[in-house]
CSV table of C-alpha atoms in Angstrom, one decimal:
chain,number,residue,atom,x,y,z
A,1,UNK,CA,-6.5,18.7,-15.8
A,2,UNK,CA,-8.5,17.4,-12.8
A,3,UNK,CA,-11.3,15.2,-13.9
A,4,UNK,CA,-13.4,12.2,-13.0
A,5,UNK,CA,-14.4,9.8,-15.8
A,6,UNK,CA,-17.2,7.3,-15.7
A,7,UNK,CA,-17.0,5.6,-19.1
A,8,UNK,CA,-20.5,4.0,-19.0
A,9,UNK,CA,-23.6,6.1,-19.1
A,10,UNK,CA,-25.8,3.0,-18.7
A,11,UNK,CA,-25.0,-0.4,-17.3
A,12,UNK,CA,-27.6,-3.2,-17.4
A,13,UNK,CA,-26.9,-6.3,-15.3
A,14,UNK,CA,-29.1,-9.3,-14.5
A,15,UNK,CA,-30.1,-9.9,-10.9
A,16,UNK,CA,-27.6,-12.1,-9.1
A,17,UNK,CA,-24.8,-11.2,-11.5
A,18,UNK,CA,-21.7,-9.3,-10.5
A,19,UNK,CA,-21.6,-5.5,-10.9
A,20,UNK,CA,-18.6,-3.3,-11.7
A,21,UNK,CA,-19.0,0.5,-12.2
A,22,UNK,CA,-15.9,2.0,-13.5
A,23,UNK,CA,-14.3,5.3,-12.3
A,24,UNK,CA,-11.0,6.8,-13.4
A,25,UNK,CA,-9.6,10.0,-12.1
A,26,UNK,CA,-6.9,12.6,-13.0
A,27,UNK,CA,-5.5,14.6,-10.1
A,28,UNK,CA,-1.9,15.6,-9.3
A,29,UNK,CA,-2.2,15.3,-5.5
A,30,UNK,CA,-3.7,12.8,-3.0
A,31,UNK,CA,-7.5,13.2,-3.2
A,32,UNK,CA,-10.4,11.7,-1.3
A,33,UNK,CA,-12.5,9.5,-3.5
A,34,UNK,CA,-16.2,8.8,-3.1
A,35,UNK,CA,-19.1,7.0,-4.6
A,36,UNK,CA,-22.6,8.5,-4.3
A,37,UNK,CA,-25.9,6.9,-5.1
A,38,UNK,CA,-29.1,8.5,-6.2
A,39,UNK,CA,-32.3,6.6,-6.1
A,40,UNK,CA,-35.3,7.7,-8.3
A,41,UNK,CA,-36.4,11.2,-7.5
A,42,UNK,CA,-34.2,11.4,-4.4
A,43,UNK,CA,-31.1,13.4,-3.4
A,44,UNK,CA,-27.6,12.1,-3.9
A,45,UNK,CA,-26.3,10.3,-0.8
A,46,UNK,CA,-22.8,9.1,0.1
A,47,UNK,CA,-22.3,5.4,-0.5
A,48,UNK,CA,-18.6,4.9,0.1
A,49,UNK,CA,-15.4,6.8,0.8
A,50,UNK,CA,-12.0,5.3,-0.1
A,51,UNK,CA,-10.6,6.0,3.3
A,52,UNK,CA,-13.0,3.9,5.3
A,53,UNK,CA,-12.5,0.8,3.1
A,54,UNK,CA,-15.9,-0.6,4.2
A,55,UNK,CA,-18.7,-2.5,2.5
A,56,UNK,CA,-22.0,-0.7,2.3
A,57,UNK,CA,-25.1,-2.5,0.9
A,58,UNK,CA,-22.7,-5.2,-0.4
A,59,UNK,CA,-20.7,-2.6,-2.4
A,60,UNK,CA,-16.9,-2.2,-2.1
A,61,UNK,CA,-14.5,0.1,-3.9
A,62,UNK,CA,-10.7,-0.1,-4.0
A,63,UNK,CA,-8.5,2.9,-4.8
A,64,UNK,CA,-5.8,1.9,-7.3
A,65,UNK,CA,-3.3,4.8,-7.3
A,66,UNK,CA,-1.2,3.2,-10.0
A,67,UNK,CA,-4.1,3.0,-12.4
A,68,UNK,CA,-5.9,6.1,-10.9
A,69,UNK,CA,-9.1,4.1,-10.6
A,70,UNK,CA,-11.8,3.7,-8.0
A,71,UNK,CA,-14.2,1.1,-9.4
A,72,UNK,CA,-17.3,0.2,-7.5
A,73,UNK,CA,-18.1,-3.6,-7.2
A,74,UNK,CA,-20.8,-5.8,-5.9
A,75,UNK,CA,-20.7,-9.6,-6.3
A,76,UNK,CA,-24.4,-10.2,-6.6
A,77,UNK,CA,-26.7,-7.5,-8.0
A,78,UNK,CA,-30.1,-6.9,-6.4
A,79,UNK,CA,-33.1,-5.2,-8.0
A,80,UNK,CA,-33.0,-2.4,-5.4
A,81,UNK,CA,-29.5,-1.5,-6.6
A,82,UNK,CA,-31.1,0.1,-9.7
A,83,UNK,CA,-30.0,3.8,-9.4
A,84,UNK,CA,-27.7,6.5,-10.6
A,85,UNK,CA,-24.1,6.2,-9.3
A,86,UNK,CA,-21.6,9.0,-9.2
A,87,UNK,CA,-17.9,8.9,-8.6
A,88,UNK,CA,-16.4,12.0,-7.0
A,89,UNK,CA,-13.0,13.4,-6.1
A,90,UNK,CA,-12.3,15.9,-3.4
A,91,UNK,CA,-8.9,17.7,-3.2
A,92,UNK,CA,-7.9,17.2,0.4
A,93,UNK,CA,-6.9,20.4,2.2
A,94,UNK,CA,-9.1,22.5,0.0
A,95,UNK,CA,-7.7,24.4,-2.9
A,96,UNK,CA,-10.4,23.4,-5.3
A,97,UNK,CA,-13.9,22.2,-5.5
A,98,UNK,CA,-15.3,18.7,-5.5
A,99,UNK,CA,-15.4,17.1,-9.0
A,100,UNK,CA,-18.1,14.7,-10.0
A,101,UNK,CA,-18.2,12.2,-12.8
A,102,UNK,CA,-21.1,12.3,-15.3
A,103,UNK,CA,-22.7,9.3,-13.6
A,104,UNK,CA,-23.6,5.7,-14.5
A,105,UNK,CA,-27.2,4.5,-14.5
A,106,UNK,CA,-27.3,1.0,-13.2
A,107,UNK,CA,-30.3,-1.0,-14.4
A,108,UNK,CA,-30.8,-4.4,-12.7
A,109,UNK,CA,-32.8,-6.8,-15.0
A,110,UNK,CA,-35.0,-9.4,-13.3
B,1,UNK,CA,-29.6,17.9,12.3
B,2,UNK,CA,-31.0,19.6,9.2
B,3,UNK,CA,-28.0,19.4,7.0
B,4,UNK,CA,-28.7,21.1,3.6
B,5,UNK,CA,-32.1,22.5,3.0
B,6,UNK,CA,-33.4,23.9,-0.2
B,7,UNK,CA,-36.4,26.3,-0.6
B,8,UNK,CA,-38.8,25.9,-2.4
B,9,UNK,CA,-39.2,22.2,-3.3
B,10,UNK,CA,-41.3,22.8,-6.4
B,11,UNK,CA,-42.0,25.8,-8.6
B,12,UNK,CA,-43.7,26.6,-11.9
B,13,UNK,CA,-42.6,29.8,-13.6
B,14,UNK,CA,-43.7,31.5,-16.7
B,15,UNK,CA,-41.1,32.4,-19.3
B,16,UNK,CA,-39.5,35.7,-18.4
B,17,UNK,CA,-40.3,35.5,-14.7
B,18,UNK,CA,-37.6,35.7,-12.1
B,19,UNK,CA,-37.0,33.7,-9.0
B,20,UNK,CA,-34.5,32.9,-6.3
B,21,UNK,CA,-33.7,29.5,-4.9
B,22,UNK,CA,-32.3,29.4,-1.4
B,23,UNK,CA,-29.9,26.9,0.0
B,24,UNK,CA,-29.1,26.8,3.7
B,25,UNK,CA,-26.6,24.5,5.5
B,26,UNK,CA,-26.0,24.2,9.2
B,27,UNK,CA,-22.7,22.3,9.1
B,28,UNK,CA,-20.4,25.4,8.9
B,29,UNK,CA,-19.1,24.2,5.5
B,30,UNK,CA,-16.9,26.5,3.5
B,31,UNK,CA,-17.8,25.2,0.1
B,32,UNK,CA,-21.3,25.4,-1.5
B,33,UNK,CA,-22.5,24.4,-4.9
B,34,UNK,CA,-25.4,24.6,-7.2
B,35,UNK,CA,-26.1,21.9,-9.8
B,36,UNK,CA,-28.8,21.2,-12.3
B,37,UNK,CA,-29.9,17.7,-13.3
B,38,UNK,CA,-31.9,17.2,-16.4
B,39,UNK,CA,-34.1,14.1,-16.9
B,40,UNK,CA,-31.9,11.0,-17.3
B,41,UNK,CA,-28.8,13.1,-17.2
B,42,UNK,CA,-25.9,13.6,-14.8
B,43,UNK,CA,-25.1,16.6,-12.6
B,44,UNK,CA,-23.9,19.8,-14.2
B,45,UNK,CA,-22.3,22.5,-12.0
B,46,UNK,CA,-23.8,25.9,-12.4
B,47,UNK,CA,-21.9,28.0,-9.8
B,48,UNK,CA,-20.0,27.4,-6.6
B,49,UNK,CA,-18.5,29.3,-3.7
B,50,UNK,CA,-15.4,28.6,-1.6
B,51,UNK,CA,-16.4,31.0,1.2
B,52,UNK,CA,-18.5,33.9,2.3
B,53,UNK,CA,-18.5,36.7,-0.2
B,54,UNK,CA,-17.0,34.6,-3.0
B,55,UNK,CA,-18.5,32.9,-6.0
B,56,UNK,CA,-17.2,31.2,-9.2
B,57,UNK,CA,-18.6,29.9,-12.4
B,58,UNK,CA,-19.1,26.3,-13.1
B,59,UNK,CA,-19.9,24.3,-16.2
B,60,UNK,CA,-23.2,25.9,-17.2
B,61,UNK,CA,-23.4,29.4,-15.6
B,62,UNK,CA,-25.3,31.3,-18.3
B,63,UNK,CA,-28.7,32.6,-17.3
B,64,UNK,CA,-28.0,32.2,-13.5
B,65,UNK,CA,-26.5,34.4,-10.8
B,66,UNK,CA,-25.5,33.6,-7.3
B,67,UNK,CA,-24.7,35.3,-4.0
B,68,UNK,CA,-23.1,34.1,-0.7
B,69,UNK,CA,-23.6,36.9,1.7
B,70,UNK,CA,-23.7,34.6,4.7
B,71,UNK,CA,-21.6,31.5,5.1
B,72,UNK,CA,-24.6,29.3,5.7
B,73,UNK,CA,-26.6,30.5,2.7
B,74,UNK,CA,-26.1,30.2,-1.1
B,75,UNK,CA,-28.7,31.8,-3.3
B,76,UNK,CA,-29.3,30.9,-7.0
B,77,UNK,CA,-31.2,33.5,-9.1
B,78,UNK,CA,-32.9,33.3,-12.4
B,79,UNK,CA,-33.4,36.8,-13.8
B,80,UNK,CA,-35.5,35.8,-16.8
B,81,UNK,CA,-36.5,32.2,-16.8
B,82,UNK,CA,-36.5,30.2,-20.0
B,83,UNK,CA,-38.0,26.8,-20.8
B,84,UNK,CA,-34.4,25.4,-21.2
B,85,UNK,CA,-34.0,26.0,-17.4
B,86,UNK,CA,-36.6,23.4,-16.6
B,87,UNK,CA,-34.7,21.0,-14.4
B,88,UNK,CA,-34.1,19.7,-10.9
B,89,UNK,CA,-31.7,21.9,-9.0
B,90,UNK,CA,-29.5,20.5,-6.3
B,91,UNK,CA,-27.5,22.4,-3.7
B,92,UNK,CA,-24.6,20.9,-1.9
B,93,UNK,CA,-22.0,21.9,0.7
B,94,UNK,CA,-18.7,20.5,1.7
B,95,UNK,CA,-15.9,20.9,4.3
B,96,UNK,CA,-12.5,22.5,3.6
B,97,UNK,CA,-10.1,20.0,5.2
B,98,UNK,CA,-8.0,16.9,4.8
B,99,UNK,CA,-10.6,14.2,5.6
B,100,UNK,CA,-14.4,13.9,5.5
B,101,UNK,CA,-14.6,16.4,2.7
B,102,UNK,CA,-17.6,14.7,1.0
B,103,UNK,CA,-20.5,16.8,-0.4
B,104,UNK,CA,-23.8,16.8,1.4
B,105,UNK,CA,-26.8,17.4,-0.8
B,106,UNK,CA,-30.2,19.1,-0.4
B,107,UNK,CA,-33.4,17.4,-1.4
B,108,UNK,CA,-33.7,19.3,-4.7
B,109,UNK,CA,-36.0,21.9,-6.3
B,110,UNK,CA,-38.1,20.9,-9.2
B,111,UNK,CA,-38.5,23.9,-11.5
B,112,UNK,CA,-40.7,24.0,-14.5
B,113,UNK,CA,-40.7,26.9,-16.9
B,114,UNK,CA,-43.7,27.2,-19.2
């Protein structure tokens, strides 16, 4: 079955500490993987896509096809990183809908 | 570039009333989705559409109906609202292709059923 698993509902990290939000996926083909961020009372917005391999707001994510993981990392957490983070999978070429994980709430402690 | 627009932004309904939420996208996307997000919770897929004239059930479809008569619009209907349907509703759309297939989201509709 196709699914995206984010094992942590809530992650609390001290300011300045490293952050790692976990994402594992199950998909038989070669999907596109994304991370979305949702700040308080705002819409979801795209943070990263695996194809671009870029760093946005200090966050990076590497696709590990062997472990079917796409963890989101940041070396030094900032208070403004507090938000809800969603991992998502899109089957390239269509054929099925985008699948979102349940989300992880990141809480940065002062 | 408007992207995905939801109407209305806020609404208060009485139990048993009906209403329709409108989602419009100007990116010529094939896929459109309706989600609900309860306080402190993640997204749950209500219904989705893979093209004009087609709809499919998601994770929590009961109590909702949808229609996609035009490619750019996706309507979500509540025939008889219940307090359990108090939530924030998000619409999204995405492209049918091999790259850049991410979802674009609307700003959300805050619905309260009293």
